PDB file of C-alpha atoms and ligand atoms in Angstrom:
ATOM      1  CA  MET A   1     126.424 115.659  94.221  1.00 85.00           C
ATOM      2  CA  ARG A   2     125.027 115.916  90.874  1.00 96.00           C
ATOM      3  CA  LYS A   3     126.416 112.854  87.866  1.00 97.00           C
ATOM      4  CA  LYS A   4     128.584 115.000  85.421  1.00 97.00           C
ATOM      5  CA  ILE A   5     127.669 113.935  81.628  1.00 98.00           C
ATOM      6  CA  ILE A   6     129.255 114.281  78.451  1.00 98.00           C
ATOM      7  CA  ALA A   7     126.744 114.050  75.637  1.00 98.00           C
ATOM      8  CA  GLY A   8     127.821 114.203  72.132  1.00 98.00           C
ATOM      9  CA  ASN A   9     126.407 115.815  68.960  1.00 98.00           C
ATOM     10  CA  TRP A  10     127.105 114.058  65.989  1.00 98.00           C
ATOM     11  CA  LYS A  11     124.787 116.052  64.333  1.00 98.00           C
ATOM     12  CA  MET A  12     124.165 114.892  60.669  1.00 98.00           C
ATOM     13  CA  ASN A  13     127.344 113.002  60.694  1.00 98.00           C
ATOM     14  CA  PHE A  14     128.362 109.027  59.212  1.00 98.00           C
ATOM     15  CA  THR A  15     125.715 106.181  58.031  1.00 98.00           C
ATOM     16  CA  PRO A  16     124.377 103.992  60.639  1.00 98.00           C
ATOM     17  CA  ALA A  17     126.871 101.673  58.864  1.00 98.00           C
ATOM     18  CA  ARG A  18     129.649 103.415  60.152  1.00 98.00           C
ATOM     19  CA  ALA A  19     128.207 105.134  63.247  1.00 98.00           C
ATOM     20  CA  ALA A  20     127.748 100.775  64.651  1.00 98.00           C
ATOM     21  CA  GLU A  21     131.723 101.051  63.530  1.00 98.00           C
ATOM     22  CA  PHE A  22     132.182 104.177  64.860  1.00 98.00           C
ATOM     23  CA  ALA A  23     130.728 103.383  68.522  1.00 97.00           C
ATOM     24  CA  ASN A  24     132.027  99.897  68.128  1.00 96.00           C
ATOM     25  CA  SER A  25     135.156 101.657  68.166  1.00 95.00           C
ATOM     26  CA  LEU A  26     135.062 103.686  71.301  1.00 95.00           C
ATOM     27  CA  VAL A  27     133.785 101.599  73.209  1.00 92.00           C
ATOM     28  CA  ASN A  28     136.571 100.132  73.932  1.00 89.00           C
ATOM     29  CA  THR A  29     138.065 103.349  74.533  1.00 89.00           C
ATOM     30  CA  ILE A  30     135.796 104.894  77.299  1.00 85.00           C
ATOM     31  CA  ASP A  31     133.609 102.357  78.674  1.00 60.00           C
ATOM     32  CA  ASP A  32     136.139 101.815  82.038  1.00 66.00           C
ATOM     33  CA  ALA A  33     135.524 105.229  82.537  1.00 55.00           C
ATOM     34  CA  ALA A  34     131.431 105.464  81.893  1.00 56.00           C
ATOM     35  CA  ASP A  35     130.605 104.831  85.730  1.00 72.00           C
ATOM     36  CA  ASN A  36     131.005 108.016  87.324  1.00 90.00           C
ATOM     37  CA  VAL A  37     129.790 109.936  85.080  1.00 95.00           C
ATOM     38  CA  GLU A  38     127.559 109.413  82.246  1.00 96.00           C
ATOM     39  CA  VAL A  39     128.201 108.945  78.717  1.00 96.00           C
ATOM     40  CA  VAL A  40     125.265 110.172  76.598  1.00 98.00           C
ATOM     41  CA  LEU A  41     125.354 109.620  72.273  1.00 98.00           C
ATOM     42  CA  CYS A  42     122.892 111.293  70.199  1.00 98.00           C
ATOM     43  CA  VAL A  43     123.353 110.559  67.558  1.00 98.00           C
ATOM     44  CA  PRO A  44     121.344 110.493  63.321  1.00 98.00           C
ATOM     45  CA  TYR A  45     117.940 109.530  63.876  1.00 98.00           C
ATOM     46  CA  VAL A  46     118.724 106.559  61.175  1.00 98.00           C
ATOM     47  CA  ALA A  47     121.779 105.751  63.500  1.00 98.00           C
ATOM     48  CA  ILE A  48     120.135 105.318  66.807  1.00 98.00           C
ATOM     49  CA  ASP A  49     119.137 101.473  66.186  1.00 98.00           C
ATOM     50  CA  HIS A  50     122.506 100.129  65.397  1.00 98.00           C
ATOM     51  CA  VAL A  51     124.060 102.132  67.505  1.00 98.00           C
ATOM     52  CA  GLN A  52     122.749 100.871  70.261  1.00 98.00           C
ATOM     53  CA  TYR A  53     123.125  98.010  69.287  1.00 98.00           C
ATOM     54  CA  GLU A  54     126.426  97.725  70.056  1.00 97.00           C
ATOM     55  CA  LEU A  55     126.211  99.897  72.531  1.00 95.00           C
ATOM     56  CA  ASP A  56     124.416  96.870  73.978  1.00 94.00           C
ATOM     57  CA  GLY A  57     125.869  95.281  77.769  1.00 91.00           C
ATOM     58  CA  THR A  58     127.625  98.836  78.923  1.00 92.00           C
ATOM     59  CA  ASP A  59     126.413 102.361  80.481  1.00 92.00           C
ATOM     60  CA  ILE A  60     127.375 104.311  77.439  1.00 94.00           C
ATOM     61  CA  LYS A  61     123.183 105.707  76.844  1.00 97.00           C
ATOM     62  CA  VAL A  62     122.161 107.240  73.245  1.00 98.00           C
ATOM     63  CA  GLY A  63     120.325 109.247  72.070  1.00 98.00           C
ATOM     64  CA  ALA A  64     118.316 111.803  69.776  1.00 98.00           C
ATOM     65  CA  GLN A  65     119.383 115.585  68.231  1.00 98.00           C
ATOM     66  CA  ASN A  66     115.442 116.572  68.097  1.00 98.00           C
ATOM     67  CA  MET A  67     111.961 115.153  68.392  1.00 98.00           C
ATOM     68  CA  HIS A  68     108.567 117.251  68.138  1.00 98.00           C
ATOM     69  CA  ALA A  69     106.519 118.088  70.023  1.00 98.00           C
ATOM     70  CA  GLU A  70     102.798 116.408  69.105  1.00 98.00           C
ATOM     71  CA  ASP A  71     102.510 112.903  69.573  1.00 96.00           C
ATOM     72  CA  LYS A  72     101.460 111.945  66.053  1.00 96.00           C
ATOM     73  CA  GLY A  73      99.894 113.457  62.948  1.00 97.00           C
ATOM     74  CA  GLU A  74     100.113 115.410  59.453  1.00 98.00           C
ATOM     75  CA  PHE A  75     104.476 116.546  60.244  1.00 98.00           C
ATOM     76  CA  THR A  76     105.677 115.357  57.549  1.00 98.00           C
ATOM     77  CA  GLY A  77     109.891 114.482  58.555  1.00 97.00           C
ATOM     78  CA  GLU A  78     109.290 114.538  61.512  1.00 98.00           C
ATOM     79  CA  ILE A  79     109.863 112.268  64.333  1.00 98.00           C
ATOM     80  CA  SER A  80     107.804 112.469  67.871  1.00 98.00           C
ATOM     81  CA  GLY A  81     108.856 111.869  71.528  1.00 98.00           C
ATOM     82  CA  GLU A  82     106.593 108.591  71.156  1.00 97.00           C
ATOM     83  CA  MET A  83     108.756 106.878  68.973  1.00 98.00           C
ATOM     84  CA  LEU A  84     111.987 107.970  70.045  1.00 98.00           C
ATOM     85  CA  ALA A  85     110.424 106.890  73.906  1.00 98.00           C
ATOM     86  CA  ALA A  86     109.466 103.376  71.699  1.00 98.00           C
ATOM     87  CA  MET A  87     112.774 102.809  70.986  1.00 98.00           C
ATOM     88  CA  CYS A  88     114.293 102.395  74.179  1.00 98.00           C
ATOM     89  CA  VAL A  89     115.647 106.578  73.773  1.00 98.00           C
ATOM     90  CA  PRO A  90     116.672 108.050  78.042  1.00 98.00           C
ATOM     91  CA  TYR A  91     117.748 111.673  75.995  1.00 98.00           C
ATOM     92  CA  VAL A  92     117.105 114.199  73.031  1.00 99.00           C
ATOM     93  CA  ILE A  93     118.826 117.598  72.717  1.00 98.00           C
ATOM     94  CA  ILE A  94     116.253 120.200  72.828  1.00 98.00           C
ATOM     95  CA  GLY A  95     116.743 123.569  71.126  1.00 98.00           C
ATOM     96  CA  HIS A  96     119.955 122.765  70.326  1.00 98.00           C
ATOM     97  CA  SER A  97     121.662 126.128  68.250  1.00 97.00           C
ATOM     98  CA  GLU A  98     121.720 124.946  64.379  1.00 97.00           C
ATOM     99  CA  ARG A  99     117.903 123.881  64.994  1.00 98.00           C
ATOM    100  CA  ARG A 100     116.780 127.822  66.201  1.00 97.00           C
ATOM    101  CA  LYS A 101     118.859 129.307  63.123  1.00 96.00           C
ATOM    102  CA  TYR A 102     118.098 126.828  60.815  1.00 97.00           C
ATOM    103  CA  TYR A 103     114.719 125.468  61.397  1.00 97.00           C
ATOM    104  CA  ASN A 104     113.109 128.721  63.522  1.00 97.00           C
ATOM    105  CA  GLU A 105     112.452 126.516  66.418  1.00 98.00           C
ATOM    106  CA  SER A 106     111.250 129.446  68.700  1.00 98.00           C
ATOM    107  CA  ASP A 107     111.669 129.736  72.305  1.00 98.00           C
ATOM    108  CA  THR A 108     107.846 128.215  72.679  1.00 98.00           C
ATOM    109  CA  ASP A 109     108.765 125.074  70.713  1.00 98.00           C
ATOM    110  CA  VAL A 110     111.573 124.226  72.364  1.00 98.00           C
ATOM    111  CA  ASN A 111     109.457 125.247  75.818  1.00 98.00           C
ATOM    112  CA  LYS A 112     106.356 122.303  74.153  1.00 98.00           C
ATOM    113  CA  LYS A 113     109.343 120.017  72.845  1.00 98.00           C
ATOM    114  CA  ALA A 114     110.980 119.782  76.430  1.00 98.00           C
ATOM    115  CA  HIS A 115     107.309 119.179  78.267  1.00 98.00           C
ATOM    116  CA  LYS A 116     106.305 116.466  76.032  1.00 98.00           C
ATOM    117  CA  ALA A 117     109.838 114.891  75.938  1.00 98.00           C
ATOM    118  CA  LEU A 118     109.431 114.130  79.929  1.00 98.00           C
ATOM    119  CA  GLU A 119     105.974 112.953  79.790  1.00 98.00           C
ATOM    120  CA  MET A 120     107.239 111.015  76.744  1.00 98.00           C
ATOM    121  CA  TYR A 121     110.552 109.652  79.970  1.00 98.00           C
ATOM    122  CA  ILE A 122     113.450 111.004  78.123  1.00 98.00           C
ATOM    123  CA  THR A 123     115.561 113.557  79.327  1.00 98.00           C
ATOM    124  CA  PRO A 124     115.670 117.451  77.877  1.00 98.00           C
ATOM    125  CA  ILE A 125     118.974 118.641  76.626  1.00 99.00           C
ATOM    126  CA  VAL A 126     117.688 121.918  76.585  1.00 98.00           C
ATOM    127  CA  CYS A 127     119.731 124.121  74.835  1.00 98.00           C
ATOM    128  CA  VAL A 128     120.653 128.097  75.650  1.00 98.00           C
ATOM    129  CA  GLY A 129     122.704 130.619  74.624  1.00 98.00           C
ATOM    130  CA  GLU A 130     124.098 133.642  72.787  1.00 97.00           C
ATOM    131  CA  THR A 131     125.691 134.968  69.920  1.00 96.00           C
ATOM    132  CA  LEU A 132     128.412 136.883  68.916  1.00 94.00           C
ATOM    133  CA  GLU A 133     126.382 140.788  68.715  1.00 94.00           C
ATOM    134  CA  GLN A 134     124.897 139.803  71.986  1.00 96.00           C
ATOM    135  CA  ARG A 135     128.087 139.612  74.097  1.00 95.00           C
ATOM    136  CA  LYS A 136     129.815 142.061  72.607  1.00 93.00           C
ATOM    137  CA  ASN A 137     126.627 144.304  73.411  1.00 96.00           C
ATOM    138  CA  GLY A 138     126.417 143.209  77.420  1.00 97.00           C
ATOM    139  CA  GLU A 139     123.288 140.823  76.912  1.00 98.00           C
ATOM    140  CA  VAL A 140     124.700 137.610  78.060  1.00 98.00           C
ATOM    141  CA  ASP A 141     122.653 138.003  81.391  1.00 98.00           C
ATOM    142  CA  ASN A 142     119.919 139.555  79.638  1.00 98.00           C
ATOM    143  CA  VAL A 143     119.600 136.637  77.036  1.00 98.00           C
ATOM    144  CA  LEU A 144     120.487 133.438  79.813  1.00 98.00           C
ATOM    145  CA  THR A 145     117.544 134.756  81.887  1.00 98.00           C
ATOM    146  CA  GLN A 146     114.776 135.050  79.227  1.00 98.00           C
ATOM    147  CA  GLN A 147     115.884 132.079  76.461  1.00 98.00           C
ATOM    148  CA  THR A 148     115.597 129.650  80.642  1.00 98.00           C
ATOM    149  CA  HIS A 149     112.545 131.647  81.494  1.00 98.00           C
ATOM    150  CA  LEU A 150     110.981 130.782  78.477  1.00 98.00           C
ATOM    151  CA  ALA A 151     112.644 126.752  78.322  1.00 98.00           C
ATOM    152  CA  LEU A 152     111.251 126.333  81.676  1.00 98.00           C
ATOM    153  CA  VAL A 153     107.147 127.541  81.152  1.00 98.00           C
ATOM    154  CA  ASN A 154     104.670 125.923  82.952  1.00 98.00           C
ATOM    155  CA  PHE A 155     106.803 122.732  84.877  1.00 98.00           C
ATOM    156  CA  LYS A 156     106.514 122.091  88.379  1.00 98.00           C
ATOM    157  CA  THR A 157     109.835 122.300  91.223  1.00 98.00           C
ATOM    158  CA  GLU A 158     110.493 118.336  91.108  1.00 98.00           C
ATOM    159  CA  ASP A 159     110.367 118.705  87.148  1.00 98.00           C
ATOM    160  CA  ILE A 160     113.238 120.351  87.602  1.00 98.00           C
ATOM    161  CA  PRO A 161     115.507 117.608  88.340  1.00 98.00           C
ATOM    162  CA  LYS A 162     114.516 115.952  85.281  1.00 98.00           C
ATOM    163  CA  ILE A 163     115.535 118.460  82.994  1.00 98.00           C
ATOM    164  CA  VAL A 164     118.994 119.118  81.979  1.00 98.00           C
ATOM    165  CA  ILE A 165     120.477 122.146  80.847  1.00 98.00           C
ATOM    166  CA  ALA A 166     123.300 123.456  78.101  1.00 98.00           C
ATOM    167  CA  TYR A 167     124.769 126.076  78.174  1.00 98.00           C
ATOM    168  CA  GLU A 168     126.318 126.717  74.632  1.00 98.00           C
ATOM    169  CA  PRO A 169     127.255 130.103  72.971  1.00 97.00           C
ATOM    170  CA  ILE A 170     126.593 130.164  70.193  1.00 96.00           C
ATOM    171  CA  TRP A 171     129.979 132.186  68.678  1.00 94.00           C
ATOM    172  CA  ALA A 172     131.783 128.354  70.157  1.00 93.00           C
ATOM    173  CA  ILE A 173     129.668 126.518  68.561  1.00 92.00           C
ATOM    174  CA  GLY A 174     132.355 124.297  65.765  1.00 84.00           C
ATOM    175  CA  THR A 175     134.146 127.786  65.536  1.00 87.00           C
ATOM    176  CA  GLY A 176     137.666 125.956  67.684  1.00 84.00           C
ATOM    177  CA  GLU A 177     136.731 129.200  69.583  1.00 85.00           C
ATOM    178  CA  THR A 178     135.629 127.985  73.168  1.00 87.00           C
ATOM    179  CA  ALA A 179     134.698 130.008  76.242  1.00 91.00           C
ATOM    180  CA  THR A 180     137.145 130.509  78.549  1.00 96.00           C
ATOM    181  CA  PRO A 181     137.003 128.025  82.159  1.00 97.00           C
ATOM    182  CA  GLU A 182     135.252 131.663  83.739  1.00 98.00           C
ATOM    183  CA  GLN A 183     133.623 133.055  81.160  1.00 97.00           C
ATOM    184  CA  ALA A 184     131.541 129.308  80.971  1.00 98.00           C
ATOM    185  CA  GLN A 185     131.110 129.138  84.755  1.00 98.00           C
ATOM    186  CA  ALA A 186     130.125 132.739  84.731  1.00 98.00           C
ATOM    187  CA  ALA A 187     127.507 131.703  82.025  1.00 98.00           C
ATOM    188  CA  CYS A 188     126.377 128.187  83.773  1.00 98.00           C
ATOM    189  CA  LYS A 189     125.939 130.150  86.991  1.00 98.00           C
ATOM    190  CA  LYS A 190     123.545 132.829  85.915  1.00 98.00           C
ATOM    191  CA  ILE A 191     121.445 129.948  84.252  1.00 98.00           C
ATOM    192  CA  ARG A 192     121.527 127.786  87.893  1.00 98.00           C
ATOM    193  CA  SER A 193     120.371 131.581  90.077  1.00 98.00           C
ATOM    194  CA  VAL A 194     117.176 131.976  86.971  1.00 98.00           C
ATOM    195  CA  ILE A 195     116.250 128.745  88.165  1.00 98.00           C
ATOM    196  CA  LYS A 196     117.325 129.375  92.094  1.00 98.00           C
ATOM    197  CA  HIS A 197     114.189 132.391  92.028  1.00 98.00           C
ATOM    198  CA  GLU A 198     111.614 130.799  89.902  1.00 98.00           C
ATOM    199  CA  PHE A 199     111.625 127.245  91.143  1.00 98.00           C
ATOM    200  CA  GLY A 200     113.581 126.875  94.614  1.00 98.00           C
ATOM    201  CA  GLU A 201     116.974 126.110  95.800  1.00 98.00           C
ATOM    202  CA  ASP A 202     116.906 122.286  95.597  1.00 98.00           C
ATOM    203  CA  ALA A 203     115.290 122.626  91.987  1.00 98.00           C
ATOM    204  CA  ALA A 204     118.760 124.908  91.617  1.00 98.00           C
ATOM    205  CA  GLU A 205     121.450 122.707  92.811  1.00 98.00           C
ATOM    206  CA  ALA A 206     119.730 119.416  91.096  1.00 98.00           C
ATOM    207  CA  ILE A 207     119.643 120.623  86.868  1.00 98.00           C
ATOM    208  CA  ARG A 208     122.929 119.704  85.568  1.00 98.00           C
ATOM    209  CA  ILE A 209     123.636 122.183  83.726  1.00 98.00           C
ATOM    210  CA  LEU A 210     126.720 121.723  80.635  1.00 98.00           C
ATOM    211  CA  TYR A 211     128.482 123.615  78.853  1.00 98.00           C
ATOM    212  CA  GLY A 212     129.027 122.645  75.205  1.00 97.00           C
ATOM    213  CA  GLY A 213     131.052 124.944  72.299  1.00 96.00           C
ATOM    214  CA  SER A 214     134.608 123.730  70.747  1.00 94.00           C
ATOM    215  CA  VAL A 215     134.733 121.583  73.910  1.00 97.00           C
ATOM    216  CA  ASN A 216     138.366 118.602  72.844  1.00 97.00           C
ATOM    217  CA  PRO A 217     140.287 117.215  75.084  1.00 97.00           C
ATOM    218  CA  SER A 218     142.409 119.977  75.354  1.00 97.00           C
ATOM    219  CA  ASN A 219     140.490 122.301  77.366  1.00 97.00           C
ATOM    220  CA  ALA A 220     137.529 120.337  78.778  1.00 98.00           C
ATOM    221  CA  ASN A 221     139.485 119.370  82.315  1.00 98.00           C
ATOM    222  CA  GLU A 222     139.765 123.364  83.343  1.00 98.00           C
ATOM    223  CA  LEU A 223     135.579 123.792  81.830  1.00 98.00           C
ATOM    224  CA  PHE A 224     134.610 120.785  84.181  1.00 98.00           C
ATOM    225  CA  ALA A 225     136.099 121.351  86.989  1.00 98.00           C
ATOM    226  CA  GLN A 226     134.481 124.636  87.060  1.00 98.00           C
ATOM    227  CA  PRO A 227     131.284 124.270  89.734  1.00 98.00           C
ATOM    228  CA  ASP A 228     128.757 125.520  87.879  1.00 98.00           C
ATOM    229  CA  ILE A 229     129.455 123.242  85.350  1.00 98.00           C
ATOM    230  CA  ASP A 230     127.980 120.069  85.594  1.00 98.00           C
ATOM    231  CA  GLY A 231     129.618 117.948  82.169  1.00 98.00           C
ATOM    232  CA  GLY A 232     129.524 118.551  77.936  1.00 98.00           C
ATOM    233  CA  LEU A 233     127.525 118.877  74.448  1.00 98.00           C
ATOM    234  CA  VAL A 234     130.514 118.440  72.363  1.00 98.00           C
ATOM    235  CA  GLY A 235     129.525 118.280  68.896  1.00 97.00           C
ATOM    236  CA  GLY A 236     132.689 117.658  66.639  1.00 97.00           C
ATOM    237  CA  ALA A 237     134.990 116.415  69.471  1.00 97.00           C
ATOM    238  CA  SER A 238     132.672 113.008  69.688  1.00 98.00           C
ATOM    239  CA  GLN A 239     132.880 112.519  65.992  1.00 98.00           C
ATOM    240  CA  LYS A 240     136.810 111.350  66.704  1.00 97.00           C
ATOM    241  CA  LEU A 241     137.723 108.629  69.562  1.00 96.00           C
ATOM    242  CA  SER A 242     139.603 111.272  71.160  1.00 94.00           C
ATOM    243  CA  PHE A 243     136.567 111.678  72.995  1.00 97.00           C
ATOM    244  CA  ALA A 244     137.427 108.911  75.177  1.00 95.00           C
ATOM    245  CA  GLU A 245     139.984 111.649  76.541  1.00 96.00           C
ATOM    246  CA  VAL A 246     136.892 114.216  76.953  1.00 97.00           C
ATOM    247  CA  VAL A 247     134.999 111.809  78.985  1.00 96.00           C
ATOM    248  CA  LYS A 248     138.815 110.911  81.161  1.00 94.00           C
ATOM    249  CA  ALA A 249     138.243 114.534  82.035  1.00 96.00           C
ATOM    250  CA  GLY A 250     135.132 114.430  83.769  1.00 96.00           C
ATOM    251  CA  GLN A 251     135.713 111.915  84.796  1.00 93.00           C
ATOM    252  CA  ALA A 252     138.955 112.933  86.914  1.00 93.00           C
ATOM    253  CA  ASN A 253     136.314 116.147  87.884  1.00 95.00           C
ATOM    254  CA  ALA A 254     133.293 113.344  89.098  1.00 91.00           C
TER     255      ALA A 254
HETATM  256  P1  PGA B 301     131.355 122.044  69.035  1.00 96.56           P
HETATM  257  O1  PGA B 301     129.677 121.724  68.386  1.00 96.56           O
HETATM  258  O2  PGA B 301     131.841 120.812  70.422  1.00 96.56           O
HETATM  259  O3  PGA B 301     131.450 121.527  67.433  1.00 96.56           O
HETATM  260  O4  PGA B 301     131.509 123.086  69.259  1.00 96.56           O
HETATM  261  C1  PGA B 301     128.442 121.761  70.554  1.00 96.56           C
HETATM  262  C2  PGA B 301     127.398 121.469  69.947  1.00 96.56           C
HETATM  263  O5  PGA B 301     127.014 121.980  68.150  1.00 96.56           O
HETATM  264  O6  PGA B 301     126.631 120.756  70.698  1.00 96.56           O
END
């Protein structure tokens, strides 16, 4: 049985002080719900230690939103996996569509970062997903096959359960337009079938595949009830106290 993950992505929101304050309020509403699902808050780098401090003693984990593939060097403004590991960060989002779009991250970058994250014992949450145009052109399966394949190049079968994939259709991110449960299920099933083809049935059954894109308290339950959806990557709705409702939907479908 795959344990569901409900991951929040705070993106570039909240100062460290505000992040701590919000985490403190949130913890009172969701701590009890956190034991049969994993709850992760991917916060801005500068807020990691503040939020860790607030969540100390709870089951809620603090993740990062990106990392560099190298350990160190002349990469002004970047943060390495080694640095995140030193801060005991257990999860990192890799290849979010905003990183791919605004910072030109390629599938090769995504693959390198995912390898480095695992090397540092950090679970990568690797994002894949099609644009609206690709969906309209009937290219969803091809895009997901290609992105999943390229993200997982050179991983060993035993690594696969240590990776998380997030299916995030780009047209549904921050738009208020959610994929229907059927669309999201079909895409996550496709991703699992690609993994089965490349790494075998056990790896495919073990890897957790999340859905992301306008998940909110009113649609979470139906999404998380789908057999191939193992939780959510939640942007806007994770920055509100009602995120607790999304966590509860995860728990109800655990
Ligand atoms: P959203 O963002 O929930 O605001 O659509 C999801 C994401 O970008 O991970």
